[in-house]
mmCIF file of C-alpha atoms and ligand atoms in Angstrom:
data_model
loop_
_atom_site.group_PDB
_atom_site.id
_atom_site.type_symbol
_atom_site.label_atom_id
_atom_site.label_comp_id
_atom_site.label_asym_id
_atom_site.label_seq_id
_atom_site.Cartn_x
_atom_site.Cartn_y
_atom_site.Cartn_z
ATOM 1 C CA UNK A 1 24.993 -4.457 -18.815
ATOM 2 C CA UNK A 2 26.113 -5.535 -15.532
ATOM 3 C CA UNK A 3 26.809 -3.369 -12.488
ATOM 4 C CA UNK A 4 28.733 -3.679 -9.579
ATOM 5 C CA UNK A 5 27.536 -1.738 -6.377
ATOM 6 C CA UNK A 6 30.935 -1.107 -5.443
ATOM 7 C CA UNK A 7 31.409 0.837 -8.593
ATOM 8 C CA UNK A 8 30.722 4.422 -7.608
ATOM 9 C CA UNK A 9 29.351 5.244 -10.685
ATOM 10 C CA UNK A 10 26.475 2.929 -10.429
ATOM 11 C CA UNK A 11 25.246 3.842 -13.981
ATOM 12 C CA UNK A 12 24.550 1.598 -16.739
ATOM 13 C CA UNK A 13 26.898 2.788 -19.422
ATOM 14 C CA UNK A 14 24.995 1.271 -22.518
ATOM 15 C CA UNK A 15 21.766 2.954 -21.657
ATOM 16 C CA UNK A 16 22.236 5.322 -18.835
ATOM 17 C CA UNK A 17 19.714 3.332 -16.618
ATOM 18 C CA UNK A 18 20.366 4.226 -12.854
ATOM 19 C CA UNK A 19 20.488 0.944 -11.096
ATOM 20 C CA UNK A 20 18.667 0.803 -7.855
ATOM 21 C CA UNK A 21 21.161 -0.282 -5.063
ATOM 22 C CA UNK A 22 20.062 -3.899 -4.445
ATOM 23 C CA UNK A 23 21.778 -6.192 -2.393
ATOM 24 C CA UNK A 24 24.212 -8.330 -4.867
ATOM 25 C CA UNK A 25 24.730 -7.336 -8.598
ATOM 26 C CA UNK A 26 22.363 -5.492 -10.926
ATOM 27 C CA UNK A 27 21.881 -6.059 -14.385
ATOM 28 C CA UNK A 28 19.696 -3.631 -16.262
ATOM 29 C CA UNK A 29 18.389 -3.223 -20.051
ATOM 30 C CA UNK A 30 15.932 -1.029 -21.622
ATOM 31 C CA UNK A 31 13.519 -3.576 -22.710
ATOM 32 C CA UNK A 32 12.271 -6.788 -21.042
ATOM 33 C CA UNK A 33 13.335 -8.629 -24.139
ATOM 34 C CA UNK A 34 17.034 -7.465 -23.521
ATOM 35 C CA UNK A 35 17.049 -8.454 -19.712
ATOM 36 C CA UNK A 36 15.760 -11.871 -20.772
ATOM 37 C CA UNK A 37 18.506 -12.323 -23.181
ATOM 38 C CA UNK A 38 21.104 -11.385 -20.804
ATOM 39 C CA UNK A 39 19.447 -13.712 -18.287
ATOM 40 C CA UNK A 40 19.794 -16.442 -21.023
ATOM 41 C CA UNK A 41 23.358 -15.795 -21.571
ATOM 42 C CA UNK A 42 24.082 -16.154 -17.809
ATOM 43 C CA UNK A 43 21.993 -19.303 -17.331
ATOM 44 C CA UNK A 44 23.640 -21.005 -20.374
ATOM 45 C CA UNK A 45 27.117 -20.054 -19.247
ATOM 46 C CA UNK A 46 26.287 -21.332 -15.729
ATOM 47 C CA UNK A 47 24.845 -24.614 -16.968
ATOM 48 C CA UNK A 48 28.020 -25.417 -19.425
ATOM 49 C CA UNK A 49 30.421 -24.727 -16.752
ATOM 50 C CA UNK A 50 28.555 -26.704 -14.254
ATOM 51 C CA UNK A 51 28.098 -29.700 -16.675
ATOM 52 C CA UNK A 52 32.013 -29.311 -17.473
ATOM 53 C CA UNK A 53 32.755 -29.518 -13.527
ATOM 54 C CA UNK A 54 30.231 -31.953 -12.240
ATOM 55 C CA UNK A 55 28.535 -33.550 -15.201
ATOM 56 C CA UNK A 56 24.845 -32.238 -14.468
ATOM 57 C CA UNK A 57 23.295 -29.103 -13.671
ATOM 58 C CA UNK A 58 20.724 -28.490 -11.090
ATOM 59 C CA UNK A 59 18.290 -25.916 -11.835
ATOM 60 C CA UNK A 60 15.156 -24.445 -10.215
ATOM 61 C CA UNK A 61 12.628 -22.189 -11.810
ATOM 62 C CA UNK A 62 9.773 -20.396 -10.325
ATOM 63 C CA UNK A 63 6.351 -19.848 -11.876
ATOM 64 C CA UNK A 64 4.370 -16.839 -11.956
ATOM 65 C CA UNK A 65 3.775 -14.584 -15.071
ATOM 66 C CA UNK A 66 7.096 -12.849 -15.486
ATOM 67 C CA UNK A 67 9.473 -15.802 -16.284
ATOM 68 C CA UNK A 68 6.935 -17.488 -18.697
ATOM 69 C CA UNK A 69 8.073 -15.485 -21.895
ATOM 70 C CA UNK A 70 11.738 -16.141 -20.739
ATOM 71 C CA UNK A 71 11.052 -19.823 -20.762
ATOM 72 C CA UNK A 72 9.602 -19.571 -24.218
ATOM 73 C CA UNK A 73 12.660 -17.582 -25.491
ATOM 74 C CA UNK A 74 14.712 -20.606 -24.380
ATOM 75 C CA UNK A 75 12.908 -22.634 -26.377
ATOM 76 C CA UNK A 76 12.261 -20.771 -29.601
ATOM 77 C CA UNK A 77 15.970 -18.896 -30.199
ATOM 78 C CA UNK A 78 18.183 -21.017 -31.952
ATOM 79 C CA UNK A 79 21.008 -19.063 -30.188
ATOM 80 C CA UNK A 80 19.753 -21.014 -27.003
ATOM 81 C CA UNK A 81 20.137 -24.548 -28.294
ATOM 82 C CA UNK A 82 23.580 -25.029 -26.726
ATOM 83 C CA UNK A 83 21.755 -25.231 -23.208
ATOM 84 C CA UNK A 84 22.544 -28.991 -22.154
ATOM 85 C CA UNK A 85 19.155 -29.825 -21.119
ATOM 86 C CA UNK A 86 20.050 -33.576 -21.070
ATOM 87 C CA UNK A 87 22.370 -32.916 -18.428
ATOM 88 C CA UNK A 88 19.760 -30.744 -16.675
ATOM 89 C CA UNK A 89 17.775 -31.731 -13.363
ATOM 90 C CA UNK A 90 14.873 -29.093 -13.587
ATOM 91 C CA UNK A 91 13.380 -28.428 -10.055
ATOM 92 C CA UNK A 92 10.351 -26.219 -9.101
ATOM 93 C CA UNK A 93 11.049 -23.433 -6.577
ATOM 94 C CA UNK A 94 7.535 -23.205 -5.426
ATOM 95 C CA UNK A 95 4.024 -24.851 -6.007
ATOM 96 C CA UNK A 96 0.556 -24.166 -5.514
ATOM 97 C CA UNK A 97 -1.492 -26.988 -4.015
ATOM 98 C CA UNK A 98 -3.375 -27.836 -6.813
ATOM 99 C CA UNK A 99 -3.307 -30.510 -9.441
ATOM 100 C CA UNK A 100 -1.423 -30.176 -12.644
ATOM 101 C CA UNK A 101 -4.507 -29.535 -14.573
ATOM 102 C CA UNK A 102 -5.274 -26.603 -12.789
ATOM 103 C CA UNK A 103 -4.185 -23.335 -14.748
ATOM 104 C CA UNK A 104 -2.594 -22.301 -11.382
ATOM 105 C CA UNK A 105 -0.040 -24.882 -11.360
ATOM 106 C CA UNK A 106 3.259 -23.695 -11.940
ATOM 107 C CA UNK A 107 4.453 -27.093 -13.213
ATOM 108 C CA UNK A 108 1.581 -27.215 -15.602
ATOM 109 C CA UNK A 109 3.330 -24.213 -17.698
ATOM 110 C CA UNK A 110 7.042 -25.278 -16.972
ATOM 111 C CA UNK A 111 5.974 -28.509 -18.382
ATOM 112 C CA UNK A 112 4.191 -27.170 -21.382
ATOM 113 C CA UNK A 113 6.758 -24.711 -22.523
ATOM 114 C CA UNK A 114 10.002 -26.249 -21.569
ATOM 115 C CA UNK A 115 9.693 -30.104 -20.713
ATOM 116 C CA UNK A 116 7.774 -30.707 -23.645
ATOM 117 C CA UNK A 117 10.045 -28.975 -26.182
ATOM 118 C CA UNK A 118 13.388 -29.760 -24.792
ATOM 119 C CA UNK A 119 15.244 -33.031 -24.725
ATOM 120 C CA UNK A 120 15.393 -33.094 -20.782
ATOM 121 C CA UNK A 121 15.154 -36.811 -19.669
ATOM 122 C CA UNK A 122 11.809 -37.398 -18.037
ATOM 123 C CA UNK A 123 13.515 -38.807 -14.951
ATOM 124 C CA UNK A 124 15.368 -35.299 -14.548
ATOM 125 C CA UNK A 125 12.097 -33.425 -14.660
ATOM 126 C CA UNK A 126 11.113 -32.948 -10.916
ATOM 127 C CA UNK A 127 7.455 -31.702 -10.236
ATOM 128 C CA UNK A 128 6.562 -30.901 -6.633
ATOM 129 C CA UNK A 129 3.251 -33.070 -5.765
ATOM 130 C CA UNK A 130 1.962 -30.495 -3.991
ATOM 131 C CA UNK A 131 -1.631 -32.017 -3.361
ATOM 132 C CA UNK A 132 0.121 -34.922 -1.415
ATOM 133 C CA UNK A 133 0.220 -34.442 2.672
ATOM 134 C CA UNK A 134 3.826 -35.044 2.485
ATOM 135 C CA UNK A 135 4.829 -32.742 -0.348
ATOM 136 C CA UNK A 136 7.738 -31.046 1.313
ATOM 137 C CA UNK A 137 9.257 -34.078 2.911
ATOM 138 C CA UNK A 138 9.056 -36.014 -0.320
ATOM 139 C CA UNK A 139 10.586 -33.366 -2.513
ATOM 140 C CA UNK A 140 13.499 -32.587 -0.109
ATOM 141 C CA UNK A 141 14.074 -36.257 0.167
ATOM 142 C CA UNK A 142 14.279 -36.242 -3.823
ATOM 143 C CA UNK A 143 16.426 -33.275 -3.756
ATOM 144 C CA UNK A 144 18.904 -34.659 -1.069
ATOM 145 C CA UNK A 145 19.057 -38.100 -2.805
ATOM 146 C CA UNK A 146 19.828 -36.538 -6.014
ATOM 147 C CA UNK A 147 22.091 -33.490 -5.100
ATOM 148 C CA UNK A 148 23.799 -36.291 -3.032
ATOM 149 C CA UNK A 149 25.375 -37.936 -6.014
ATOM 150 C CA UNK A 150 27.645 -34.802 -6.217
ATOM 151 C CA UNK A 151 30.856 -34.671 -3.836
ATOM 152 C CA UNK A 152 30.287 -32.945 -0.335
ATOM 153 C CA UNK A 153 30.233 -29.218 -0.733
ATOM 154 C CA UNK A 154 28.889 -29.263 -4.418
ATOM 155 C CA UNK A 155 25.674 -30.863 -3.468
ATOM 156 C CA UNK A 156 23.680 -27.587 -3.953
ATOM 157 C CA UNK A 157 21.529 -25.984 -6.287
ATOM 158 C CA UNK A 158 23.342 -24.536 -9.175
ATOM 159 C CA UNK A 159 21.075 -22.094 -10.287
ATOM 160 C CA UNK A 160 17.761 -20.585 -8.993
ATOM 161 C CA UNK A 161 15.684 -18.331 -10.629
ATOM 162 C CA UNK A 162 13.211 -16.205 -8.514
ATOM 163 C CA UNK A 163 10.742 -13.652 -9.052
ATOM 164 C CA UNK A 164 9.474 -10.952 -6.655
ATOM 165 C CA UNK A 165 5.678 -10.126 -5.911
ATOM 166 C CA UNK A 166 4.399 -6.676 -5.550
ATOM 167 C CA UNK A 167 4.377 -7.426 -1.880
ATOM 168 C CA UNK A 168 7.852 -8.299 -1.461
ATOM 169 C CA UNK A 169 7.304 -11.971 -1.524
ATOM 170 C CA UNK A 170 9.692 -14.492 -3.333
ATOM 171 C CA UNK A 171 9.244 -17.905 -4.000
ATOM 172 C CA UNK A 172 6.328 -18.930 -1.757
ATOM 173 C CA UNK A 173 7.963 -17.142 1.288
ATOM 174 C CA UNK A 174 4.948 -14.647 1.998
ATOM 175 C CA UNK A 175 5.367 -11.593 4.603
ATOM 176 C CA UNK A 176 5.223 -12.503 8.142
ATOM 177 C CA UNK A 177 4.785 -16.173 7.580
ATOM 178 C CA UNK A 178 6.118 -18.787 10.174
ATOM 179 C CA UNK A 179 8.094 -20.292 7.009
ATOM 180 C CA UNK A 180 10.285 -17.356 6.907
ATOM 181 C CA UNK A 181 11.989 -18.910 10.143
ATOM 182 C CA UNK A 182 12.747 -22.130 8.907
ATOM 183 C CA UNK A 183 16.383 -22.663 9.069
ATOM 184 C CA UNK A 184 16.824 -26.354 8.554
ATOM 185 C CA UNK A 185 14.070 -27.996 6.447
ATOM 186 C CA UNK A 186 14.687 -27.319 2.450
ATOM 187 C CA UNK A 187 10.959 -27.449 1.705
ATOM 188 C CA UNK A 188 7.904 -26.518 3.383
ATOM 189 C CA UNK A 189 4.244 -25.572 3.432
ATOM 190 C CA UNK A 190 3.330 -21.735 3.074
ATOM 191 C CA UNK A 191 -0.437 -21.007 4.302
ATOM 192 C CA UNK A 192 -2.340 -18.672 6.346
ATOM 193 C CA UNK A 193 -4.160 -15.340 6.141
ATOM 194 C CA UNK A 194 -1.435 -13.591 4.141
ATOM 195 C CA UNK A 195 -0.846 -15.923 1.609
ATOM 196 C CA UNK A 196 -2.469 -15.527 -1.825
ATOM 197 C CA UNK A 197 -4.480 -18.526 -1.984
ATOM 198 C CA UNK A 198 -4.283 -21.571 -2.577
ATOM 199 C CA UNK A 199 -1.810 -22.651 -0.050
ATOM 200 C CA UNK A 200 1.625 -23.266 -1.337
ATOM 201 C CA UNK A 201 4.746 -25.697 -0.916
ATOM 202 C CA UNK A 202 7.947 -23.726 -1.470
ATOM 203 C CA UNK A 203 11.700 -24.116 -1.185
ATOM 204 C CA UNK A 204 12.750 -22.339 2.043
ATOM 205 C CA UNK A 205 15.857 -19.865 2.849
ATOM 206 C CA UNK A 206 18.285 -22.597 3.718
ATOM 207 C CA UNK A 207 17.905 -24.222 0.283
ATOM 208 C CA UNK A 208 17.954 -21.153 -1.901
ATOM 209 C CA UNK A 209 20.729 -19.388 0.068
ATOM 210 C CA UNK A 210 23.070 -22.507 -0.417
ATOM 211 C CA UNK A 211 22.743 -22.268 -4.230
ATOM 212 C CA UNK A 212 25.784 -21.280 -6.343
ATOM 213 C CA UNK A 213 23.840 -18.638 -8.273
ATOM 214 C CA UNK A 214 20.425 -16.788 -7.540
ATOM 215 C CA UNK A 215 18.851 -14.902 -10.229
ATOM 216 C CA UNK A 216 15.893 -12.532 -9.684
ATOM 217 C CA UNK A 217 13.905 -11.501 -12.558
ATOM 218 C CA UNK A 218 11.917 -8.166 -12.299
ATOM 219 C CA UNK A 219 9.977 -6.615 -15.085
ATOM 220 C CA UNK A 220 7.657 -3.602 -15.470
ATOM 221 C CA UNK A 221 6.639 -0.355 -13.841
ATOM 222 C CA UNK A 222 4.221 -2.442 -11.453
ATOM 223 C CA UNK A 223 7.336 -3.747 -9.566
ATOM 224 C CA UNK A 224 9.098 -0.352 -9.442
ATOM 225 C CA UNK A 225 8.027 0.803 -5.882
ATOM 226 C CA UNK A 226 8.888 -2.489 -4.467
ATOM 227 C CA UNK A 227 12.348 -2.504 -5.929
ATOM 228 C CA UNK A 228 12.886 0.987 -4.492
ATOM 229 C CA UNK A 229 11.748 -0.285 -1.216
ATOM 230 C CA UNK A 230 14.143 -3.224 -1.009
ATOM 231 C CA UNK A 231 17.089 -1.077 -2.224
ATOM 232 C CA UNK A 232 16.438 1.886 -0.010
ATOM 233 C CA UNK A 233 14.100 1.111 2.685
ATOM 234 C CA UNK A 234 14.716 -0.426 6.169
ATOM 235 C CA UNK A 235 12.245 -3.415 6.248
ATOM 236 C CA UNK A 236 13.563 -6.801 7.089
ATOM 237 C CA UNK A 237 12.859 -10.209 5.516
ATOM 238 C CA UNK A 238 9.824 -10.519 7.809
ATOM 239 C CA UNK A 239 8.229 -7.719 5.988
ATOM 240 C CA UNK A 240 9.801 -8.228 2.634
ATOM 241 C CA UNK A 241 10.921 -11.770 2.190
ATOM 242 C CA UNK A 242 12.961 -11.169 -0.891
ATOM 243 C CA UNK A 243 15.317 -9.461 1.707
ATOM 244 C CA UNK A 244 16.249 -12.914 3.290
ATOM 245 C CA UNK A 245 17.751 -14.069 0.070
ATOM 246 C CA UNK A 246 21.600 -13.840 0.909
ATOM 247 C CA UNK A 247 23.385 -16.782 -0.878
ATOM 248 C CA UNK A 248 26.164 -17.836 1.822
ATOM 249 C CA UNK A 249 28.613 -18.922 -0.730
ATOM 250 C CA UNK A 250 26.951 -18.120 -4.117
ATOM 251 C CA UNK A 251 26.117 -14.882 -6.118
ATOM 252 C CA UNK A 252 22.861 -12.992 -6.139
ATOM 253 C CA UNK A 253 22.035 -11.103 -9.287
ATOM 254 C CA UNK A 254 19.054 -9.263 -10.351
ATOM 255 C CA UNK A 255 17.877 -8.481 -13.735
ATOM 256 C CA UNK A 256 15.604 -5.520 -14.098
ATOM 257 C CA UNK A 257 14.089 -3.687 -17.282
ATOM 258 C CA UNK A 258 13.982 0.274 -17.026
ATOM 259 C CA UNK A 259 10.526 0.289 -16.321
ATOM 260 C CA UNK A 260 11.190 -1.788 -12.937
ATOM 261 C CA UNK A 261 13.994 0.438 -12.280
ATOM 262 C CA UNK A 262 11.549 3.229 -12.089
ATOM 263 C CA UNK A 263 13.692 4.970 -14.675
HETATM 264 C C1 LIG B 301 4.872 -18.145 -8.095
HETATM 265 C C2 LIG B 301 6.225 -17.678 -7.952
HETATM 266 C C3 LIG B 301 6.154 -16.222 -7.088
HETATM 267 C C4 LIG B 301 6.406 -15.191 -8.100
HETATM 268 C C5 LIG B 301 5.937 -13.852 -7.701
HETATM 269 C C6 LIG B 301 5.937 -13.008 -8.924
HETATM 270 O O1 LIG B 301 4.525 -19.326 -7.970
HETATM 271 O O2 LIG B 301 3.955 -17.269 -8.324
HETATM 272 O O3 LIG B 301 7.169 -18.420 -7.660
HETATM 273 O O4 LIG B 301 7.288 -16.120 -6.142
HETATM 274 O O5 LIG B 301 7.653 -15.519 -8.571
HETATM 275 O O6 LIG B 301 4.666 -13.874 -7.080
HETATM 276 O O7 LIG B 301 5.157 -13.145 -9.859
HETATM 277 P P1 LIG B 301 5.020 -12.467 -10.963
HETATM 278 O O8 LIG B 301 6.128 -12.550 -11.682
HETATM 279 O O9 LIG B 301 3.821 -13.093 -11.768
HETATM 280 O O10 LIG B 301 4.651 -11.173 -10.670
#
């Protein structure tokens, strides 16, 4: 069920999960499976809508552990066969600076689970070539060229799926890192002592915050204390980079299971 923070009850009517007062809208459900179903329904509704309006759909996906069962669900559940993969451009939110054969490569998993099993055309699946020296510039160039087919104002990502680390990072925007101050470039390296190795290439705030829809998927009790800190604390984006996710003309929606809500 979906909750609006303007709703004074702020309680999930179906299962009575008290939703944390996160920025944007908050969708909660009892189980991870149910959360993923709600996310899949929103993703597909947005995809179909964009294809109707623009003829294509630009989707950016994160790596990490949490979204992998979601990607599997999209492939195996017959309800989700309506997803318009043939009209989708698939982008990667961030990548570790390793080759695709490395198990730490996000693309390796996204490719194995999604690209291999959907009818997305090969030329619309866009890995970050993260080991190259010009990886951020090259990916940004490709994004700008491809989104540039759209009319001005619509040349932005349609749907960005993020996660949140237990230190409050999102994408590869790590706490206290210089990449958090990027205001112009769409892609950048993220490296340094506070970055969980290996170094990364990441979408930046300007690109993510321009998106039409930003979904943040957070599952499990291990994230509950960070969810609480994001909702109630006074830390800024430098301490908790997820707090810098503030879409300028788009929607931010969280998807949490009961455990992540700390309920
Ligand atoms: C990555 C991600 C990263 C991730 C968080 C949460 O490549 O690792 O893009 O930002 O979303 O670290 O990861 P988990 O979902 O595995 O906890």
